[in-house]
Amino acid sequence: MHESMQVSWNQRHRLGQTLEDAESGVFNPHHATLPMAFTGPLDLAAMNRAWHALQRRHPVLLSGFDLNALVWHIGLADPVDLQQLATAGTEDADVAALRSACAVPFDLERGPMARLLVMARPDEETYFAFVAEHLVSDGWSLNVLMRDLSALYAAERDGSGLELSPVQMTFPDFVRRQNRMMDSPEGRQALERLAAGLSGVGAIPAMPISGFSGHSPVRYEAKDGFSRRLPLDVCQSLGKVARPLRMTALNLMHAALHRSLFTLSGSESVATTLSTANRELPELHQTTGWLASKAVLTSEPGSRPEAEDFLRHFRQRMFATLDDGHVPWPALIDRMDPDAVGRQSRVPYVTFNARPLGMRKTVGTVGMPGVRTRPLPISVGWHDASIATFWDEDEDGVTATVNFKTDWYARGDVEALWDGVDALLRTWATQRR
């Protein structure tokens, strides 16, 4: 038996974008993907049993959608087996084959919304990818799913008993609560307050920088990107600067992005979207779903040239923005620009997406018992923003990945934005309080 309910605001927006993409003849694999290489013996039969158990534990993975009525059917599909891919012989060819398999579209109407891919390679190496449609998953959820899969696999492999912690609040429960909140007087008041505060900015804040082409219509799939590394010593120094301000090093990285945007945009007011995990409640730490959303953060760097004054101003704006992080971003878009709901953005906005080390520690280390694990350099799909920045924190520093639309920006334009961020962070890192 499956249950049906109204989709969330995030799902509504994404489903509309999916239909728009189909009409234009493109497909954007909007998948949450975790690709890894395992070295060591892997019991695929035990893995398959664990995979079935995982799908039953998280029935949102077995979802389907009525695209016209915007109805979500949870538990509609039956659990499926893991998919075994044949090796092509070389590492590059196998990575390319795994990437292609990750990007295959899901059947949004009939489900399921997740797949497990494995490829046996020489010398007891296995390429592995957990892939879930973003409609029912986000970055945190991949860690939850891998933690559960690892535990289930160990139990199946060893024949030991296992009782996972119960899922206290399911994703459907979260969506029902969020939908009720947005229909309540309190939800409507929060929406009106946000809209009033962004009246000169917009729910999707246009933030063009030097070199912006203004090309229209933009080909959203025309993209490029690069990654840069902030070493541990710089991150630790930034942490020392941030701590007295009740901020983190990642907060300073977002502030530096705002400063660099100010320099290159000519705009007194700078705005980016900020990704929010919405995982504050411990009841959600066992939950799989698309709980993450976005909020719009504005600042006025030009009015505060001194670093400490600007950072205090930025902190205040950041806290205010996070306080309203429970309001789903597409609901704000619907309030301020209803024609933009369910469409790819027509304006060049910039995103800040952080993945702190503490987020992963909450759900445990990603790995699999009995094997050594390393990440694989695979990503699929493209993002709605004109410039999307991702900040992945680990024990040795932060990796910043910057993706951009090549119809709107040349690579040098976006590298200039990064150069401004990097120079500012290194300047701040030398300061002591």
PDB file of C-alpha atoms in Angstrom, residues 224-391:
ATOM      1  CA  ASP A 224      31.825  25.079 -16.853  1.00  0.00           C
ATOM      2  CA  GLY A 225      33.491  25.074 -13.482  1.00  0.00           C
ATOM      3  CA  PHE A 226      36.629  24.807 -11.419  1.00  0.00           C
ATOM      4  CA  SER A 227      37.721  23.852  -7.913  1.00  0.00           C
ATOM      5  CA  ARG A 228      40.137  25.601  -5.591  1.00  0.00           C
ATOM      6  CA  ARG A 229      41.588  24.510  -2.266  1.00  0.00           C
ATOM      7  CA  LEU A 230      41.805  26.534   0.943  1.00  0.00           C
ATOM      8  CA  PRO A 231      44.465  24.779   3.043  1.00  0.00           C
ATOM      9  CA  LEU A 232      44.064  23.888   6.677  1.00  0.00           C
ATOM     10  CA  ASP A 233      46.334  26.654   8.017  1.00  0.00           C
ATOM     11  CA  VAL A 234      44.257  29.344   6.283  1.00  0.00           C
ATOM     12  CA  CYS A 235      40.997  27.787   7.490  1.00  0.00           C
ATOM     13  CA  GLN A 236      42.299  27.530  11.060  1.00  0.00           C
ATOM     14  CA  SER A 237      43.397  31.166  11.013  1.00  0.00           C
ATOM     15  CA  LEU A 238      39.994  32.197   9.668  1.00  0.00           C
ATOM     16  CA  GLY A 239      38.390  30.214  12.472  1.00  0.00           C
ATOM     17  CA  LYS A 240      40.371  32.216  15.044  1.00  0.00           C
ATOM     18  CA  VAL A 241      39.246  35.466  13.417  1.00  0.00           C
ATOM     19  CA  ALA A 242      35.631  34.293  13.233  1.00  0.00           C
ATOM     20  CA  ARG A 243      35.264  32.937  16.762  1.00  0.00           C
ATOM     21  CA  PRO A 244      35.108  36.259  18.675  1.00  0.00           C
ATOM     22  CA  LEU A 245      32.481  37.401  16.176  1.00  0.00           C
ATOM     23  CA  ARG A 246      30.369  34.295  16.862  1.00  0.00           C
ATOM     24  CA  MET A 247      30.931  33.168  13.298  1.00  0.00           C
ATOM     25  CA  THR A 248      32.706  30.273  11.592  1.00  0.00           C
ATOM     26  CA  ALA A 249      35.381  30.127   8.905  1.00  0.00           C
ATOM     27  CA  LEU A 250      32.669  29.133   6.404  1.00  0.00           C
ATOM     28  CA  ASN A 251      30.690  32.241   7.384  1.00  0.00           C
ATOM     29  CA  LEU A 252      33.750  34.335   6.567  1.00  0.00           C
ATOM     30  CA  MET A 253      33.981  32.621   3.187  1.00  0.00           C
ATOM     31  CA  HIS A 254      30.410  33.642   2.435  1.00  0.00           C
ATOM     32  CA  ALA A 255      31.172  37.189   3.578  1.00  0.00           C
ATOM     33  CA  ALA A 256      34.223  37.271   1.295  1.00  0.00           C
ATOM     34  CA  LEU A 257      32.019  36.178  -1.607  1.00  0.00           C
ATOM     35  CA  HIS A 258      29.741  39.143  -0.890  1.00  0.00           C
ATOM     36  CA  ARG A 259      32.722  41.523  -0.800  1.00  0.00           C
ATOM     37  CA  SER A 260      34.059  40.229  -4.105  1.00  0.00           C
ATOM     38  CA  LEU A 261      30.596  40.455  -5.693  1.00  0.00           C
ATOM     39  CA  PHE A 262      30.371  44.051  -4.513  1.00  0.00           C
ATOM     40  CA  THR A 263      33.699  44.873  -6.147  1.00  0.00           C
ATOM     41  CA  LEU A 264      32.761  43.289  -9.472  1.00  0.00           C
ATOM     42  CA  SER A 265      29.071  44.162  -9.672  1.00  0.00           C
ATOM     43  CA  GLY A 266      28.948  47.895  -9.064  1.00  0.00           C
ATOM     44  CA  SER A 267      25.883  47.314  -6.885  1.00  0.00           C
ATOM     45  CA  GLU A 268      25.604  48.829  -3.424  1.00  0.00           C
ATOM     46  CA  SER A 269      23.401  45.950  -2.263  1.00  0.00           C
ATOM     47  CA  VAL A 270      24.729  42.416  -2.674  1.00  0.00           C
ATOM     48  CA  ALA A 271      22.485  39.365  -2.481  1.00  0.00           C
ATOM     49  CA  THR A 272      23.114  35.633  -2.724  1.00  0.00           C
ATOM     50  CA  THR A 273      21.053  32.596  -1.908  1.00  0.00           C
ATOM     51  CA  LEU A 274      22.179  30.590   1.097  1.00  0.00           C
ATOM     52  CA  SER A 275      21.448  26.878   1.303  1.00  0.00           C
ATOM     53  CA  THR A 276      19.797  25.773   4.552  1.00  0.00           C
ATOM     54  CA  ALA A 277      19.764  22.148   5.713  1.00  0.00           C
ATOM     55  CA  ASN A 278      16.623  22.425   7.916  1.00  0.00           C
ATOM     56  CA  ARG A 279      17.933  19.575  10.084  1.00  0.00           C
ATOM     57  CA  GLU A 280      17.852  21.400  13.406  1.00  0.00           C
ATOM     58  CA  LEU A 281      15.437  18.940  15.004  1.00  0.00           C
ATOM     59  CA  PRO A 282      17.103  15.727  16.229  1.00  0.00           C
ATOM     60  CA  GLU A 283      13.964  13.917  15.034  1.00  0.00           C
ATOM     61  CA  LEU A 284      15.133  14.600  11.471  1.00  0.00           C
ATOM     62  CA  HIS A 285      18.624  13.140  11.840  1.00  0.00           C
ATOM     63  CA  GLN A 286      17.390   9.699  10.706  1.00  0.00           C
ATOM     64  CA  THR A 287      15.269  11.078   7.875  1.00  0.00           C
ATOM     65  CA  THR A 288      15.778  10.839   4.127  1.00  0.00           C
ATOM     66  CA  GLY A 289      14.241  13.585   2.016  1.00  0.00           C
ATOM     67  CA  TRP A 290      14.671  16.957   0.370  1.00  0.00           C
ATOM     68  CA  LEU A 291      14.696  19.018   3.530  1.00  0.00           C
ATOM     69  CA  ALA A 292      17.263  21.532   2.300  1.00  0.00           C
ATOM     70  CA  SER A 293      16.077  24.861   0.951  1.00  0.00           C
ATOM     71  CA  LYS A 294      17.433  28.307   0.125  1.00  0.00           C
ATOM     72  CA  ALA A 295      17.141  31.731   1.679  1.00  0.00           C
ATOM     73  CA  VAL A 296      18.153  35.127   0.307  1.00  0.00           C
ATOM     74  CA  LEU A 297      20.916  36.933   2.203  1.00  0.00           C
ATOM     75  CA  THR A 298      21.615  40.611   1.498  1.00  0.00           C
ATOM     76  CA  SER A 299      24.429  42.897   2.636  1.00  0.00           C
ATOM     77  CA  GLU A 300      25.813  46.367   1.892  1.00  0.00           C
ATOM     78  CA  PRO A 301      29.616  45.950   1.824  1.00  0.00           C
ATOM     79  CA  GLY A 302      30.252  49.454   0.469  1.00  0.00           C
ATOM     80  CA  SER A 303      28.771  51.153   3.510  1.00  0.00           C
ATOM     81  CA  ARG A 304      31.172  49.313   5.832  1.00  0.00           C
ATOM     82  CA  PRO A 305      34.721  49.443   4.453  1.00  0.00           C
ATOM     83  CA  GLU A 306      36.354  48.260   7.690  1.00  0.00           C
ATOM     84  CA  ALA A 307      36.595  44.471   7.861  1.00  0.00           C
ATOM     85  CA  GLU A 308      35.325  44.002  11.425  1.00  0.00           C
ATOM     86  CA  ASP A 309      32.415  46.402  10.913  1.00  0.00           C
ATOM     87  CA  PHE A 310      31.410  44.591   7.720  1.00  0.00           C
ATOM     88  CA  LEU A 311      31.685  41.157   9.303  1.00  0.00           C
ATOM     89  CA  ARG A 312      29.469  42.186  12.230  1.00  0.00           C
ATOM     90  CA  HIS A 313      26.953  43.566   9.741  1.00  0.00           C
ATOM     91  CA  PHE A 314      27.142  40.348   7.711  1.00  0.00           C
ATOM     92  CA  ARG A 315      26.672  38.227  10.835  1.00  0.00           C
ATOM     93  CA  GLN A 316      23.530  40.149  11.743  1.00  0.00           C
ATOM     94  CA  ARG A 317      22.101  39.668   8.251  1.00  0.00           C
ATOM     95  CA  MET A 318      23.052  36.011   8.250  1.00  0.00           C
ATOM     96  CA  PHE A 319      21.341  35.261  11.557  1.00  0.00           C
ATOM     97  CA  ALA A 320      18.192  37.085  10.441  1.00  0.00           C
ATOM     98  CA  THR A 321      18.194  35.099   7.215  1.00  0.00           C
ATOM     99  CA  LEU A 322      18.619  31.764   8.989  1.00  0.00           C
ATOM    100  CA  ASP A 323      15.807  32.616  11.403  1.00  0.00           C
ATOM    101  CA  ASP A 324      13.452  32.526   8.417  1.00  0.00           C
ATOM    102  CA  GLY A 325      15.052  29.420   6.903  1.00  0.00           C
ATOM    103  CA  HIS A 326      11.902  27.386   7.620  1.00  0.00           C
ATOM    104  CA  VAL A 327      10.069  29.301   4.865  1.00  0.00           C
ATOM    105  CA  PRO A 328      10.557  27.319   1.636  1.00  0.00           C
ATOM    106  CA  TRP A 329      12.237  29.402  -1.047  1.00  0.00           C
ATOM    107  CA  PRO A 330       9.738  28.528  -3.824  1.00  0.00           C
ATOM    108  CA  ALA A 331       6.929  29.885  -1.616  1.00  0.00           C
ATOM    109  CA  LEU A 332       8.773  33.223  -1.537  1.00  0.00           C
ATOM    110  CA  ILE A 333       9.214  33.073  -5.320  1.00  0.00           C
ATOM    111  CA  ASP A 334       5.487  32.394  -5.674  1.00  0.00           C
ATOM    112  CA  ARG A 335       4.720  35.425  -3.509  1.00  0.00           C
ATOM    113  CA  MET A 336       7.079  37.829  -5.298  1.00  0.00           C
ATOM    114  CA  ASP A 337       7.328  36.459  -8.848  1.00  0.00           C
ATOM    115  CA  PRO A 338       4.713  33.718  -9.390  1.00  0.00           C
ATOM    116  CA  ASP A 339       5.575  33.277 -13.069  1.00  0.00           C
ATOM    117  CA  ALA A 340       9.049  32.112 -12.010  1.00  0.00           C
ATOM    118  CA  VAL A 341       7.792  29.101 -10.030  1.00  0.00           C
ATOM    119  CA  GLY A 342       8.560  25.883 -11.861  1.00  0.00           C
ATOM    120  CA  ARG A 343      10.886  27.563 -14.359  1.00  0.00           C
ATOM    121  CA  GLN A 344      14.624  27.823 -14.805  1.00  0.00           C
ATOM    122  CA  SER A 345      15.749  31.208 -13.549  1.00  0.00           C
ATOM    123  CA  ARG A 346      15.907  34.009 -16.100  1.00  0.00           C
ATOM    124  CA  VAL A 347      18.137  36.154 -13.875  1.00  0.00           C
ATOM    125  CA  PRO A 348      21.824  35.650 -12.996  1.00  0.00           C
ATOM    126  CA  TYR A 349      21.811  34.848  -9.309  1.00  0.00           C
ATOM    127  CA  VAL A 350      24.662  33.503  -7.185  1.00  0.00           C
ATOM    128  CA  THR A 351      24.495  30.726  -4.602  1.00  0.00           C
ATOM    129  CA  PHE A 352      26.488  29.832  -1.490  1.00  0.00           C
ATOM    130  CA  ASN A 353      26.242  26.156  -0.542  1.00  0.00           C
ATOM    131  CA  ALA A 354      28.291  24.987   2.454  1.00  0.00           C
ATOM    132  CA  ARG A 355      28.801  21.467   3.664  1.00  0.00           C
ATOM    133  CA  PRO A 356      30.420  21.775   7.105  1.00  0.00           C
ATOM    134  CA  LEU A 357      32.404  18.948   8.593  1.00  0.00           C
ATOM    135  CA  GLY A 358      29.984  18.871  11.519  1.00  0.00           C
ATOM    136  CA  MET A 359      27.128  17.972   9.183  1.00  0.00           C
ATOM    137  CA  ARG A 360      28.820  14.720   8.222  1.00  0.00           C
ATOM    138  CA  LYS A 361      29.855  13.982  11.795  1.00  0.00           C
ATOM    139  CA  THR A 362      26.205  14.128  12.856  1.00  0.00           C
ATOM    140  CA  VAL A 363      25.393  11.055  10.781  1.00  0.00           C
ATOM    141  CA  GLY A 364      28.781   9.338  10.800  1.00  0.00           C
ATOM    142  CA  THR A 365      31.587   8.718   8.362  1.00  0.00           C
ATOM    143  CA  VAL A 366      30.684   7.616   4.852  1.00  0.00           C
ATOM    144  CA  GLY A 367      32.208   4.205   4.256  1.00  0.00           C
ATOM    145  CA  MET A 368      31.581   0.485   3.985  1.00  0.00           C
ATOM    146  CA  PRO A 369      32.821  -2.205   6.413  1.00  0.00           C
ATOM    147  CA  GLY A 370      35.647  -4.435   5.233  1.00  0.00           C
ATOM    148  CA  VAL A 371      36.877  -2.184   2.433  1.00  0.00           C
ATOM    149  CA  ARG A 372      38.960   0.947   1.968  1.00  0.00           C
ATOM    150  CA  THR A 373      37.054   3.875   0.521  1.00  0.00           C
ATOM    151  CA  ARG A 374      38.002   6.821  -1.659  1.00  0.00           C
ATOM    152  CA  PRO A 375      35.803   9.322  -3.534  1.00  0.00           C
ATOM    153  CA  LEU A 376      35.420   9.280  -7.295  1.00  0.00           C
ATOM    154  CA  PRO A 377      35.442  12.533  -9.330  1.00  0.00           C
ATOM    155  CA  ILE A 378      31.914  12.261 -10.699  1.00  0.00           C
ATOM    156  CA  SER A 379      29.184  14.885 -10.811  1.00  0.00           C
ATOM    157  CA  VAL A 380      26.108  15.081 -12.993  1.00  0.00           C
ATOM    158  CA  GLY A 381      23.632  17.775 -13.975  1.00  0.00           C
ATOM    159  CA  TRP A 382      23.769  21.535 -13.712  1.00  0.00           C
ATOM    160  CA  HIS A 383      22.472  24.154 -11.340  1.00  0.00           C
ATOM    161  CA  ASP A 384      19.886  26.862 -11.784  1.00  0.00           C
ATOM    162  CA  ALA A 385      22.179  29.680 -10.651  1.00  0.00           C
ATOM    163  CA  SER A 386      24.424  31.637 -13.006  1.00  0.00           C
ATOM    164  CA  ILE A 387      27.293  31.135 -10.520  1.00  0.00           C
ATOM    165  CA  ALA A 388      26.928  28.315  -7.990  1.00  0.00           C
ATOM    166  CA  THR A 389      29.565  28.000  -5.271  1.00  0.00           C
ATOM    167  CA  PHE A 390      30.039  24.925  -3.070  1.00  0.00           C
ATOM    168  CA  TRP A 391      32.238  24.829   0.030  1.00  0.00           C
TER     169      TRP A 391
END
